[in-house]
PDB file of C-alpha atoms in Angstrom:
ATOM      1  CA  MET A   1      -4.710  21.425   9.239  1.00  0.00           C
ATOM      2  CA  GLU A   2      -1.906  18.949   9.111  1.00  0.00           C
ATOM      3  CA  LYS A   3      -2.051  16.562   6.490  1.00  0.00           C
ATOM      4  CA  LYS A   4      -1.935  12.585   7.167  1.00  0.00           C
ATOM      5  CA  GLY A   5       0.631  10.344   6.173  1.00  0.00           C
ATOM      6  CA  ILE A   6      -0.892   8.569   3.410  1.00  0.00           C
ATOM      7  CA  ARG A   7       0.346  10.311  -0.038  1.00  0.00           C
ATOM      8  CA  LEU A   8      -1.192  10.134  -3.220  1.00  0.00           C
ATOM      9  CA  PHE A   9      -0.506  10.724  -6.658  1.00  0.00           C
ATOM     10  CA  ILE A  10      -2.576  11.504  -9.974  1.00  0.00           C
ATOM     11  CA  ILE A  11      -1.548  10.778 -13.667  1.00  0.00           C
ATOM     12  CA  ASP A  12      -4.328  12.270 -15.858  1.00  0.00           C
ATOM     13  CA  ASP A  13      -4.275  13.814 -18.974  1.00  0.00           C
ATOM     14  CA  ASP A  14      -7.211  15.989 -18.289  1.00  0.00           C
ATOM     15  CA  LYS A  15      -5.434  19.018 -16.169  1.00  0.00           C
ATOM     16  CA  GLY A  16      -9.062  19.895 -14.632  1.00  0.00           C
ATOM     17  CA  VAL A  17      -9.485  15.927 -13.394  1.00  0.00           C
ATOM     18  CA  VAL A  18      -5.888  16.365 -11.605  1.00  0.00           C
ATOM     19  CA  ASP A  19      -6.762  20.000 -10.186  1.00  0.00           C
ATOM     20  CA  SER A  20      -9.847  18.881  -9.142  1.00  0.00           C
ATOM     21  CA  ILE A  21      -8.786  15.916  -6.725  1.00  0.00           C
ATOM     22  CA  LYS A  22      -5.971  17.738  -5.430  1.00  0.00           C
ATOM     23  CA  ASN A  23      -7.977  20.825  -4.713  1.00  0.00           C
ATOM     24  CA  ILE A  24     -10.703  18.249  -2.921  1.00  0.00           C
ATOM     25  CA  ILE A  25      -7.977  15.880  -1.425  1.00  0.00           C
ATOM     26  CA  GLY A  26      -5.329  17.847  -0.868  1.00  0.00           C
ATOM     27  CA  ASP A  27      -6.840  19.619   2.289  1.00  0.00           C
ATOM     28  CA  LYS A  28      -6.388  16.594   4.398  1.00  0.00           C
ATOM     29  CA  TYR A  29      -3.714  14.496   2.405  1.00  0.00           C
ATOM     30  CA  TYR A  30      -0.553  15.144   0.470  1.00  0.00           C
ATOM     31  CA  ILE A  31      -1.468  14.844  -3.017  1.00  0.00           C
ATOM     32  CA  ASP A  32       0.178  15.805  -6.161  1.00  0.00           C
ATOM     33  CA  GLY A  33      -0.209  14.824  -9.941  1.00  0.00           C
ATOM     34  CA  CYS A  34       0.836  15.679 -13.510  1.00  0.00           C
ATOM     35  CA  ILE A  35      -0.500  15.235 -17.119  1.00  0.00           C
ATOM     36  CA  SER A  36       2.259  13.617 -18.746  1.00  0.00           C
ATOM     37  CA  SER A  37       3.095   9.814 -18.286  1.00  0.00           C
ATOM     38  CA  LYS A  38       6.959  10.150 -18.426  1.00  0.00           C
ATOM     39  CA  GLU A  39       6.964  12.651 -15.763  1.00  0.00           C
ATOM     40  CA  GLY A  40       4.587  10.692 -13.405  1.00  0.00           C
ATOM     41  CA  LEU A  41       6.927   7.647 -13.726  1.00  0.00           C
ATOM     42  CA  LYS A  42       9.826   9.775 -12.844  1.00  0.00           C
ATOM     43  CA  ARG A  43       8.251  10.896  -9.911  1.00  0.00           C
ATOM     44  CA  LEU A  44       7.145   7.758  -8.698  1.00  0.00           C
ATOM     45  CA  LYS A  45      10.524   6.425  -8.949  1.00  0.00           C
ATOM     46  CA  GLU A  46      11.988   9.650  -7.098  1.00  0.00           C
ATOM     47  CA  GLU A  47       9.387   9.628  -4.383  1.00  0.00           C
ATOM     48  CA  LYS A  48       7.271   7.306  -1.899  1.00  0.00           C
ATOM     49  CA  PHE A  49       3.477   7.381  -2.840  1.00  0.00           C
ATOM     50  CA  ASP A  50       1.053   5.093  -1.209  1.00  0.00           C
ATOM     51  CA  ILE A  51      -1.872   5.354  -3.863  1.00  0.00           C
ATOM     52  CA  LEU A  52      -1.945   6.169  -7.592  1.00  0.00           C
ATOM     53  CA  ILE A  53      -4.680   7.455  -9.193  1.00  0.00           C
ATOM     54  CA  LEU A  54      -4.201   6.904 -13.234  1.00  0.00           C
ATOM     55  CA  ASP A  55      -6.183   7.593 -16.272  1.00  0.00           C
ATOM     56  CA  TYR A  56      -6.289   5.062 -18.565  1.00  0.00           C
ATOM     57  CA  TYR A  57      -5.309   6.880 -21.884  1.00  0.00           C
ATOM     58  CA  ILE A  58      -2.757   9.408 -21.366  1.00  0.00           C
ATOM     59  CA  ASP A  59      -0.239  10.154 -23.786  1.00  0.00           C
ATOM     60  CA  GLU A  60       2.259   7.738 -25.728  1.00  0.00           C
ATOM     61  CA  LEU A  61       1.717   5.599 -22.907  1.00  0.00           C
ATOM     62  CA  ASN A  62      -1.383   4.068 -21.657  1.00  0.00           C
ATOM     63  CA  ALA A  63      -2.241   2.827 -18.132  1.00  0.00           C
ATOM     64  CA  LYS A  64      -0.678  -0.745 -19.013  1.00  0.00           C
ATOM     65  CA  ASP A  65       2.413   0.459 -20.155  1.00  0.00           C
ATOM     66  CA  ILE A  66       2.723   2.693 -17.258  1.00  0.00           C
ATOM     67  CA  ILE A  67       1.807  -0.433 -14.531  1.00  0.00           C
ATOM     68  CA  ASP A  68       3.952  -2.599 -16.050  1.00  0.00           C
ATOM     69  CA  ALA A  69       7.039  -0.233 -15.711  1.00  0.00           C
ATOM     70  CA  ILE A  70       5.972   0.775 -11.938  1.00  0.00           C
ATOM     71  CA  ARG A  71       5.703  -2.962 -11.225  1.00  0.00           C
ATOM     72  CA  LYS A  72       8.992  -3.810 -12.182  1.00  0.00           C
ATOM     73  CA  TYR A  73      10.372  -2.196  -8.990  1.00  0.00           C
ATOM     74  CA  ASN A  74       7.120  -1.448  -6.756  1.00  0.00           C
ATOM     75  CA  ASN A  75       4.428  -3.927  -6.060  1.00  0.00           C
ATOM     76  CA  GLU A  76       3.390  -2.041  -2.821  1.00  0.00           C
ATOM     77  CA  LEU A  77       1.747   0.885  -4.731  1.00  0.00           C
ATOM     78  CA  TYR A  78      -1.969   0.980  -4.413  1.00  0.00           C
ATOM     79  CA  ILE A  79      -3.242   1.695  -8.047  1.00  0.00           C
ATOM     80  CA  ILE A  80      -6.747   3.031  -8.801  1.00  0.00           C
ATOM     81  CA  LEU A  81      -7.576   2.753 -12.570  1.00  0.00           C
ATOM     82  CA  LEU A  82      -9.732   5.829 -13.448  1.00  0.00           C
ATOM     83  CA  THR A  83     -11.274   5.936 -16.872  1.00  0.00           C
ATOM     84  CA  GLY A  84     -14.011   7.290 -18.765  1.00  0.00           C
ATOM     85  CA  TYR A  85     -14.163   4.227 -21.341  1.00  0.00           C
ATOM     86  CA  GLY A  86     -16.081   1.797 -19.371  1.00  0.00           C
ATOM     87  CA  ARG A  87     -17.711  -0.027 -22.318  1.00  0.00           C
ATOM     88  CA  GLU A  88     -14.231  -0.570 -23.440  1.00  0.00           C
ATOM     89  CA  ILE A  89     -12.147  -1.143 -20.635  1.00  0.00           C
ATOM     90  CA  THR A  90     -14.366  -2.836 -17.847  1.00  0.00           C
ATOM     91  CA  GLY A  91     -13.532  -3.102 -14.450  1.00  0.00           C
ATOM     92  CA  VAL A  92     -13.713  -6.945 -14.300  1.00  0.00           C
ATOM     93  CA  GLU A  93     -11.136  -7.064 -16.973  1.00  0.00           C
ATOM     94  CA  SER A  94      -9.004  -4.230 -15.708  1.00  0.00           C
ATOM     95  CA  LEU A  95      -8.654  -5.988 -12.248  1.00  0.00           C
ATOM     96  CA  GLU A  96      -7.917  -9.346 -13.965  1.00  0.00           C
ATOM     97  CA  ASN A  97      -5.477  -8.467 -16.554  1.00  0.00           C
ATOM     98  CA  LEU A  98      -3.560  -5.361 -14.988  1.00  0.00           C
ATOM     99  CA  LYS A  99      -1.821  -5.545 -11.830  1.00  0.00           C
ATOM    100  CA  ILE A 100      -4.047  -2.820 -10.008  1.00  0.00           C
ATOM    101  CA  GLN A 101      -5.999  -3.125  -6.698  1.00  0.00           C
ATOM    102  CA  ASN A 102      -9.126  -1.171  -7.735  1.00  0.00           C
ATOM    103  CA  TYR A 103     -11.136   0.632 -10.793  1.00  0.00           C
ATOM    104  CA  TYR A 104     -13.561   3.550 -11.068  1.00  0.00           C
ATOM    105  CA  GLU A 105     -15.302   4.597 -13.930  1.00  0.00           C
ATOM    106  CA  LYS A 106     -15.533   8.514 -14.575  1.00  0.00           C
ATOM    107  CA  ASN A 107     -18.887   9.604 -14.528  1.00  0.00           C
ATOM    108  CA  GLY A 108     -18.799  13.317 -13.657  1.00  0.00           C
ATOM    109  CA  ASN A 109     -20.043  12.493 -10.143  1.00  0.00           C
ATOM    110  CA  PHE A 110     -16.911  14.154  -8.471  1.00  0.00           C
ATOM    111  CA  PRO A 111     -18.270  13.893  -4.475  1.00  0.00           C
ATOM    112  CA  LYS A 112     -18.965   9.890  -5.335  1.00  0.00           C
ATOM    113  CA  LEU A 113     -15.435   9.620  -6.588  1.00  0.00           C
ATOM    114  CA  MET A 114     -14.133  11.350  -3.373  1.00  0.00           C
ATOM    115  CA  ILE A 115     -15.767   9.274  -1.115  1.00  0.00           C
ATOM    116  CA  PHE A 116     -14.457   6.050  -3.134  1.00  0.00           C
ATOM    117  CA  ILE A 117     -10.994   7.397  -2.715  1.00  0.00           C
ATOM    118  CA  GLU A 118     -11.717   8.520   0.778  1.00  0.00           C
ATOM    119  CA  GLY A 119     -12.748   4.882   1.590  1.00  0.00           C
ATOM    120  CA  ILE A 120      -9.605   3.465   0.176  1.00  0.00           C
ATOM    121  CA  ILE A 121      -7.459   6.003   1.917  1.00  0.00           C
ATOM    122  CA  LYS A 122      -9.125   5.195   5.604  1.00  0.00           C
ATOM    123  CA  SER A 123      -8.656   1.398   4.599  1.00  0.00           C
ATOM    124  CA  LEU A 124      -4.824   1.803   3.795  1.00  0.00           C
ATOM    125  CA  GLU A 125      -4.460   3.800   7.126  1.00  0.00           C
ATOM    126  CA  PHE A 126      -6.040   1.330   9.024  1.00  0.00           C
ATOM    127  CA  PHE A 127      -3.761  -1.479   7.966  1.00  0.00           C
ATOM    128  CA  LYS A 128      -0.679   0.892   8.315  1.00  0.00           C
ATOM    129  CA  ASN A 129      -1.455   1.273  11.888  1.00  0.00           C
ATOM    130  CA  LYS A 130      -2.173  -2.467  12.501  1.00  0.00           C
ATOM    131  CA  GLN A 131       1.155  -3.273  10.651  1.00  0.00           C
ATOM    132  CA  SER A 132       2.886  -0.618  13.108  1.00  0.00           C
ATOM    133  CA  THR A 133       0.886  -2.181  16.375  1.00  0.00           C
ATOM    134  CA  THR A 134       1.583  -5.660  15.417  1.00  0.00           C
ATOM    135  CA  PHE A 135       5.440  -5.391  14.662  1.00  0.00           C
ATOM    136  CA  GLU A 136       6.223  -3.186  17.709  1.00  0.00           C
ATOM    137  CA  ARG A 137       4.078  -5.619  19.576  1.00  0.00           C
ATOM    138  CA  LEU A 138       6.468  -8.636  18.665  1.00  0.00           C
ATOM    139  CA  LYS A 139       9.400  -6.449  20.005  1.00  0.00           C
ATOM    140  CA  LYS A 140       7.804  -5.621  23.356  1.00  0.00           C
ATOM    141  CA  LEU A 141       7.027  -9.121  23.978  1.00  0.00           C
ATOM    142  CA  ARG A 142      10.439 -10.282  23.440  1.00  0.00           C
ATOM    143  CA  LYS A 143      11.616  -7.287  26.004  1.00  0.00           C
ATOM    144  CA  ILE A 144       9.039  -8.669  28.462  1.00  0.00           C
ATOM    145  CA  LYS A 145      10.707 -11.978  28.097  1.00  0.00           C
ATOM    146  CA  ASP A 146      14.073 -10.127  28.702  1.00  0.00           C
ATOM    147  CA  LEU A 147      15.296 -11.774  25.596  1.00  0.00           C
ATOM    148  CA  THR A 148      17.677 -10.314  22.929  1.00  0.00           C
ATOM    149  CA  GLN A 149      17.405 -10.619  19.197  1.00  0.00           C
ATOM    150  CA  ASP A 150      20.312 -13.145  19.305  1.00  0.00           C
ATOM    151  CA  ASP A 151      18.280 -15.240  21.637  1.00  0.00           C
ATOM    152  CA  ILE A 152      15.400 -15.127  19.435  1.00  0.00           C
ATOM    153  CA  ALA A 153      17.426 -16.000  16.410  1.00  0.00           C
ATOM    154  CA  LYS A 154      18.908 -19.098  18.303  1.00  0.00           C
ATOM    155  CA  TYR A 155      15.416 -20.192  19.042  1.00  0.00           C
ATOM    156  CA  LEU A 156      13.951 -19.813  15.490  1.00  0.00           C
ATOM    157  CA  GLU A 157      17.112 -21.093  13.973  1.00  0.00           C
ATOM    158  CA  VAL A 158      17.495 -18.054  11.859  1.00  0.00           C
ATOM    159  CA  HIS A 159      19.833 -14.913  11.592  1.00  0.00           C
ATOM    160  CA  ARG A 160      19.741 -11.999  13.943  1.00  0.00           C
ATOM    161  CA  THR A 161      19.058  -9.873  11.115  1.00  0.00           C
ATOM    162  CA  THR A 162      15.879 -12.040  10.098  1.00  0.00           C
ATOM    163  CA  VAL A 163      14.709 -11.147  13.676  1.00  0.00           C
ATOM    164  CA  THR A 164      15.467  -7.633  13.169  1.00  0.00           C
ATOM    165  CA  GLN A 165      13.600  -7.660   9.969  1.00  0.00           C
ATOM    166  CA  TYR A 166      10.454  -9.431  11.578  1.00  0.00           C
ATOM    167  CA  GLU A 167      10.555  -6.570  14.147  1.00  0.00           C
ATOM    168  CA  SER A 168      10.789  -3.684  11.947  1.00  0.00           C
ATOM    169  CA  GLY A 169       8.041  -4.990   9.597  1.00  0.00           C
ATOM    170  CA  GLU A 170      10.241  -5.513   6.807  1.00  0.00           C
ATOM    171  CA  ILE A 171       9.578  -9.148   6.234  1.00  0.00           C
ATOM    172  CA  MET A 172       6.764 -11.660   8.094  1.00  0.00           C
ATOM    173  CA  PRO A 173       7.884 -14.698   9.775  1.00  0.00           C
ATOM    174  CA  THR A 174       6.847 -17.773   8.271  1.00  0.00           C
ATOM    175  CA  THR A 175       3.546 -19.635   9.761  1.00  0.00           C
ATOM    176  CA  GLN A 176       5.973 -22.205  11.400  1.00  0.00           C
ATOM    177  CA  ASN A 177       7.831 -19.443  13.155  1.00  0.00           C
ATOM    178  CA  ILE A 178       4.804 -17.588  14.191  1.00  0.00           C
ATOM    179  CA  ILE A 179       3.558 -20.808  16.231  1.00  0.00           C
ATOM    180  CA  LYS A 180       6.668 -20.790  17.605  1.00  0.00           C
ATOM    181  CA  LEU A 181       6.971 -17.333  18.560  1.00  0.00           C
ATOM    182  CA  ALA A 182       3.494 -17.472  19.959  1.00  0.00           C
ATOM    183  CA  LYS A 183       4.579 -20.653  22.392  1.00  0.00           C
ATOM    184  CA  LEU A 184       7.608 -18.477  23.483  1.00  0.00           C
ATOM    185  CA  TYR A 185       5.791 -15.200  24.438  1.00  0.00           C
ATOM    186  CA  ASN A 186       2.682 -17.247  25.649  1.00  0.00           C
ATOM    187  CA  VAL A 187       0.179 -15.610  23.410  1.00  0.00           C
ATOM    188  CA  ILE A 188      -2.714 -16.735  21.370  1.00  0.00           C
ATOM    189  CA  CYS A 189      -1.330 -18.346  18.162  1.00  0.00           C
ATOM    190  CA  ASP A 190      -4.706 -17.658  16.032  1.00  0.00           C
ATOM    191  CA  LEU A 191      -4.327 -14.099  17.055  1.00  0.00           C
ATOM    192  CA  MET A 192      -0.672 -13.790  16.411  1.00  0.00           C
ATOM    193  CA  ILE A 193      -1.212 -15.195  12.659  1.00  0.00           C
ATOM    194  CA  PHE A 194      -4.379 -13.084  12.196  1.00  0.00           C
ATOM    195  CA  ASN A 195      -2.192  -9.747  13.281  1.00  0.00           C
ATOM    196  CA  PHE A 196       0.577 -10.946  10.742  1.00  0.00           C
ATOM    197  CA  ALA A 197      -1.848 -11.926   8.002  1.00  0.00           C
ATOM    198  CA  THR A 198      -3.643  -8.254   8.077  1.00  0.00           C
ATOM    199  CA  SER A 199      -0.527  -6.204   8.481  1.00  0.00           C
ATOM    200  CA  ILE A 200       0.865  -7.557   5.384  1.00  0.00           C
ATOM    201  CA  TRP A 201      -2.477  -7.054   3.079  1.00  0.00           C
TER     202      TRP A 201
END
C-alpha cells in the first residue's frame, strides 16, 4: 500500500511505545521515531515532518525543552504531547503554557490513541488539500482573465514576487487584497476569505 503524504515522528523514551505506534500507523503513513531527545531534534531539523508525537519526560531534555528548541525555527509542526503524568501535567496547562496543538494522556488504551491520532491526520490532510485547491484556484482565475502576475502586482500595488507567493501558498494576501482580487475575478468575497482563512489554519 502506498503511504500517504502526512509524515509523523515520535520522540518517547519507551521504545515499546515508539515501535507500537510505528507498527500500527506505519501501514498507511510514513512514520519514524527515536528514544533520544537530541537525536529527535536532529532529525526534525534535517527532515520535513507534519506531526510530532512527543513524550513529556525523555532524558536530560523534557518536552518543554524540545518544544522551545523546535519553535525557534519551525512554527508549523503539529505537536501532540503524549504523557503518563496527567495529574502533574494536565492537558489544559500544557495547551496554555506550551506551544503545542494537542494533548493525549497515556492510559494503555492503544486503539483509542490510534483513533485520536488518525483523526488529527485526517484533519491535517483536509486542510492541506484545501490549501492546495485554494491557491491553485487563485492562479486559474488569473489565467481565465488572461492576466499576468505583473498585471496583478500593478493592480494590487505589490511586487510581482508577492503575487507568486500568493499563488504558491507561501503567504496569504491581506484582507484588503483578498477583497480586491475577489472584485477583479468576479467571485464572492466571503467565500474567498473563508478559503484563505481555512487554508492557513
